[in-house]
Amino acid sequence: MSVDRGHAAATYDLVVVANRLPVDRVVEDDGTVSWRRSPGGLVTAVEPVMQSHDGAWVGWTGGPDSDEEPPEESGMRLVPVSLSEQEIEYFYEGFSNGTLWPLYHDVVAKPEFHREWWDAYVTVNRRFAERTAELAAENAMVWVHDYQLQLVPGMLRELRPDLRIGFFLHIPFPPLELFVQLPWRRQILEGLLGADLVGFQRPGGAQNFVRLVRQRVGHKTHRDLVYLPDGRTVEAAAFPISIDYDGLAELSRSEAVEARAKEIREQLGNPRHLLLGVDRLDYTKGIYKRLRAFGELLEEGTLDVEEAVFLQVATPSRERVDEYRRLRDEIDRLVGHINGDYGRIGRPAISYLHASYPREEMAAMFRAADIMVVTPLRDGMNLVAKEYVACRESNDGALVLSEFAGAADELKQAFLVNPYDINGMKSAVLDAMRAKPRDLNRRMKAMRKTVKEHDVAAWAAEFMGRLSEARPAHHKRLRPHDSD
Ligand code: ADQ
């Protein structure tokens, strides 16, 4: 039961803790402040759970030094955590996105290790933990999200041993050999072990975690369970995230989206093959190698811009981090080269867009594209692959998908590629172009069934269901005789 003694001291049965709140603060031209719901799967995922609980969401507003509380959203209280300019630089851009992000993505870029970044990470995680401890009702469930907040479960457990704490990592959890580079590896593992349930996108992530805990912290483990000296048990398991399949499928069927899809194809010159890439502009997404593969197909004369064009949408992201600025320049140059060499008047080989679009426009692009090219070098899941599938009601279209995206575990009927193998990607694109409609139909039907059956509501319900079965601290589990 939660207690409402007016907002200030109210407590909640379910608290979601994520780096960002699900709203953006918008300052209008006349200076008035409003809040806009920020697009994102997480809100959609937790909304149904929040409505059946008495929920609060703790997160940062996205700007410096702001603890102004936004209005409630979908029946949940939104509780801001404030970050200073320097914390944004050290905690968010630094340790989260300059250290952990590259380290957890196969060291695709070089992670930087700075002690002052780590100090800010500890300080900010503590602030989140303290705020959450004040908000959670007795025996409440707390669901902490992602790599920016890995110390929160441990800090919260110390403050509030009564809570049931779940943690979900949206990005990959790296193999031991990479993780051990981190000077603060032990603190991170101990932070995560504060949770009762630690969720990962793929079974491999859960296995990496359990192996590290056994070898580096020395706790007993058995399969996906960790046995702590205080008698608590921590479970590690995979919960592959998904999308609001029905919502997106319905949107994609609308006449407006259909008309817009047709218009997009016309504006691109009605090519026989329209290839599409949609990503945050991030070095893990494999945009550069993907466009090179397409450029080579044009260079060799295997393809011609009269028959195939590429629409690449890349939303700029983390622009204050050096590595992202470099990537943006590299891709700008590559696109310039390819268009300069192979484009014709009114027919660029690659239409390259930096904008962020509303859902309708995204759905129209997915409907318009014959081949969706999703080739991250490493990705926790990749929702774009699932979104494309949800928009292909006609069961046509092909998905070229990296083996290194979590989505590859479920979308087995995609044209799977190794994103480092440029020749392999070229062949996969050609295979997709030449595939018989019956083959494409069979693949798309199977993938649509998978995503429909395992949508985001199922994902959230599974995680919450498992967390609600987790034993509170005073219920000791029997230890097995041996560990593996
Ligand atoms: P991301 O790295 O952000 O997420 P992804 O899963 O592809 O990657 O999600 C991106 C989302 O942004 C998609 O819903 C997509 O439609 C949307 N989007 C992309 N470009 C857009 C644009 N130009 N305009 C509007 N919307 C756009 C992290 C992990 C992933 C994991 C998710 C969820 O890196 O591996 O799948 O979290 O757990």
Short mmCIF file of N, CA, C and O and ligand atoms in Angstrom, two decimals, residues 101 105 146 168 170-171 201 241 278-280 285 313-315 354-358 362 366 379-384 387, ligand 1:
data_model
loop_
_atom_site.label_atom_id
_atom_site.label_comp_id
_atom_site.label_asym_id
_atom_site.label_seq_id
_atom_site.Cartn_x
_atom_site.Cartn_y
_atom_site.Cartn_z
N TRP A 101 29.68 3.07 -22.59
CA TRP A 101 29.05 2.76 -23.89
C TRP A 101 30.03 2.04 -24.83
O TRP A 101 29.73 0.93 -25.30
N HIS A 105 30.09 -2.10 -25.85
CA HIS A 105 29.82 -2.44 -27.25
C HIS A 105 31.10 -2.92 -27.91
O HIS A 105 31.56 -2.34 -28.90
N ASP A 146 19.25 0.62 -17.08
CA ASP A 146 20.37 0.92 -17.97
C ASP A 146 21.71 1.32 -17.35
O ASP A 146 21.84 1.54 -16.16
N PHE A 168 17.36 -3.56 -15.38
CA PHE A 168 17.41 -4.04 -16.77
C PHE A 168 18.44 -3.25 -17.56
O PHE A 168 18.43 -2.02 -17.56
N HIS A 170 19.82 -2.18 -21.09
CA HIS A 170 19.33 -2.10 -22.48
C HIS A 170 20.41 -2.36 -23.50
O HIS A 170 20.13 -2.57 -24.68
N ILE A 171 21.66 -2.28 -23.07
CA ILE A 171 22.77 -2.46 -24.02
C ILE A 171 23.44 -3.81 -23.73
O ILE A 171 23.10 -4.46 -22.75
N GLN A 201 19.40 -8.21 -22.43
CA GLN A 201 18.70 -8.41 -23.70
C GLN A 201 18.86 -9.85 -24.21
O GLN A 201 17.96 -10.42 -24.79
N ILE A 241 13.81 -7.05 -25.20
CA ILE A 241 12.81 -5.96 -25.27
C ILE A 241 12.12 -5.96 -26.63
O ILE A 241 12.65 -6.52 -27.60
N VAL A 278 17.82 3.42 -40.69
CA VAL A 278 17.34 4.39 -39.68
C VAL A 278 18.09 4.14 -38.38
O VAL A 278 17.98 3.06 -37.79
N ASP A 279 18.88 5.11 -37.98
CA ASP A 279 19.69 4.90 -36.78
C ASP A 279 19.92 6.21 -36.05
O ASP A 279 19.86 7.27 -36.66
N ARG A 280 20.24 6.11 -34.77
CA ARG A 280 20.89 7.23 -34.12
C ARG A 280 22.28 7.28 -34.74
O ARG A 280 22.85 6.23 -35.06
N LYS A 285 26.39 1.62 -34.77
CA LYS A 285 25.30 1.25 -35.68
C LYS A 285 25.79 0.77 -37.05
O LYS A 285 24.99 0.31 -37.86
N VAL A 313 18.50 7.66 -42.72
CA VAL A 313 18.14 8.64 -41.70
C VAL A 313 19.06 8.41 -40.52
O VAL A 313 19.17 7.28 -40.02
N ALA A 314 19.75 9.45 -40.10
CA ALA A 314 20.67 9.31 -38.97
C ALA A 314 20.50 10.50 -38.04
O ALA A 314 20.95 11.60 -38.34
N THR A 315 19.82 10.28 -36.94
CA THR A 315 19.55 11.37 -36.00
C THR A 315 20.80 11.68 -35.20
O THR A 315 21.32 10.79 -34.51
N HIS A 354 19.29 14.13 -41.45
CA HIS A 354 19.65 14.16 -40.02
C HIS A 354 18.45 14.37 -39.10
O HIS A 354 18.62 14.38 -37.90
N ALA A 355 17.27 14.57 -39.67
CA ALA A 355 16.13 14.98 -38.84
C ALA A 355 15.58 13.86 -37.96
O ALA A 355 15.86 12.68 -38.17
N SER A 356 14.80 14.27 -36.98
CA SER A 356 14.08 13.32 -36.14
C SER A 356 12.60 13.43 -36.55
O SER A 356 12.09 14.53 -36.73
N TYR A 357 11.94 12.31 -36.77
CA TYR A 357 10.60 12.34 -37.36
C TYR A 357 9.52 11.82 -36.43
O TYR A 357 9.78 10.96 -35.59
N PRO A 358 8.29 12.29 -36.65
CA PRO A 358 7.16 11.71 -35.89
C PRO A 358 6.92 10.26 -36.31
O PRO A 358 7.39 9.82 -37.38
N MET A 362 7.90 7.85 -39.75
CA MET A 362 8.75 6.65 -39.65
C MET A 362 8.02 5.46 -40.26
O MET A 362 8.57 4.68 -41.02
N PHE A 366 9.08 3.04 -43.38
CA PHE A 366 9.16 1.57 -43.28
C PHE A 366 8.28 0.92 -44.36
O PHE A 366 8.65 -0.08 -44.95
N ASP A 379 24.76 -4.27 -30.87
CA ASP A 379 23.54 -3.57 -30.44
C ASP A 379 22.82 -4.44 -29.42
O ASP A 379 22.72 -5.66 -29.61
N GLY A 380 22.32 -3.82 -28.35
CA GLY A 380 21.62 -4.59 -27.34
C GLY A 380 20.47 -5.36 -27.95
O GLY A 380 20.39 -6.59 -27.86
N MET A 381 19.56 -4.63 -28.61
CA MET A 381 18.44 -5.28 -29.31
C MET A 381 18.36 -4.78 -30.73
O MET A 381 18.59 -5.48 -31.68
N ASN A 382 18.03 -3.51 -30.91
CA ASN A 382 17.70 -2.78 -32.13
C ASN A 382 16.21 -2.88 -32.41
O ASN A 382 15.71 -3.85 -32.98
N LEU A 383 15.53 -1.83 -32.02
CA LEU A 383 14.07 -1.79 -32.18
C LEU A 383 13.66 -1.49 -33.62
O LEU A 383 12.57 -1.85 -34.04
N VAL A 384 14.54 -0.81 -34.36
CA VAL A 384 14.21 -0.45 -35.74
C VAL A 384 13.89 -1.71 -36.55
O VAL A 384 12.93 -1.73 -37.33
N GLU A 387 10.46 -2.69 -35.72
CA GLU A 387 9.48 -1.71 -36.21
C GLU A 387 9.23 -1.91 -37.71
O GLU A 387 8.08 -1.81 -38.18
P1 ADQ B 1 19.07 2.82 -29.32
O1 ADQ B 1 20.54 2.64 -29.45
O2 ADQ B 1 18.61 4.22 -29.32
O3 ADQ B 1 18.48 2.08 -28.04
P2 ADQ B 1 17.13 1.36 -31.13
O4 ADQ B 1 16.76 0.11 -30.42
O5 ADQ B 1 17.28 1.17 -32.59
O6 ADQ B 1 18.47 2.01 -30.62
O7 ADQ B 1 16.00 2.42 -30.88
C1 ADQ B 1 15.97 3.64 -31.56
C2 ADQ B 1 14.55 4.20 -31.55
O8 ADQ B 1 14.58 5.53 -32.03
C3 ADQ B 1 13.61 3.42 -32.46
O9 ADQ B 1 12.36 3.32 -31.85
C4 ADQ B 1 13.54 4.29 -33.72
O10 ADQ B 1 12.33 4.20 -34.45
C5 ADQ B 1 13.71 5.67 -33.15
N1 ADQ B 1 14.35 6.57 -34.13
C6 ADQ B 1 15.54 6.40 -34.72
N2 ADQ B 1 15.80 7.40 -35.57
C7 ADQ B 1 14.73 8.21 -35.52
C8 ADQ B 1 14.38 9.43 -36.18
N3 ADQ B 1 15.18 10.01 -37.06
N4 ADQ B 1 13.20 9.98 -35.88
C9 ADQ B 1 12.37 9.41 -34.98
N5 ADQ B 1 12.64 8.28 -34.33
C10 ADQ B 1 13.81 7.69 -34.59
C11 ADQ B 1 19.02 1.34 -26.93
C12 ADQ B 1 19.91 0.15 -27.30
C13 ADQ B 1 19.18 -0.78 -28.24
C14 ADQ B 1 17.86 -1.24 -27.61
C15 ADQ B 1 17.06 -0.05 -27.09
C16 ADQ B 1 15.88 -0.50 -26.26
O11 ADQ B 1 21.12 0.61 -27.89
O12 ADQ B 1 19.98 -1.91 -28.56
O13 ADQ B 1 17.09 -1.90 -28.58
O14 ADQ B 1 17.86 0.78 -26.25
O15 ADQ B 1 16.26 -1.35 -25.23
#
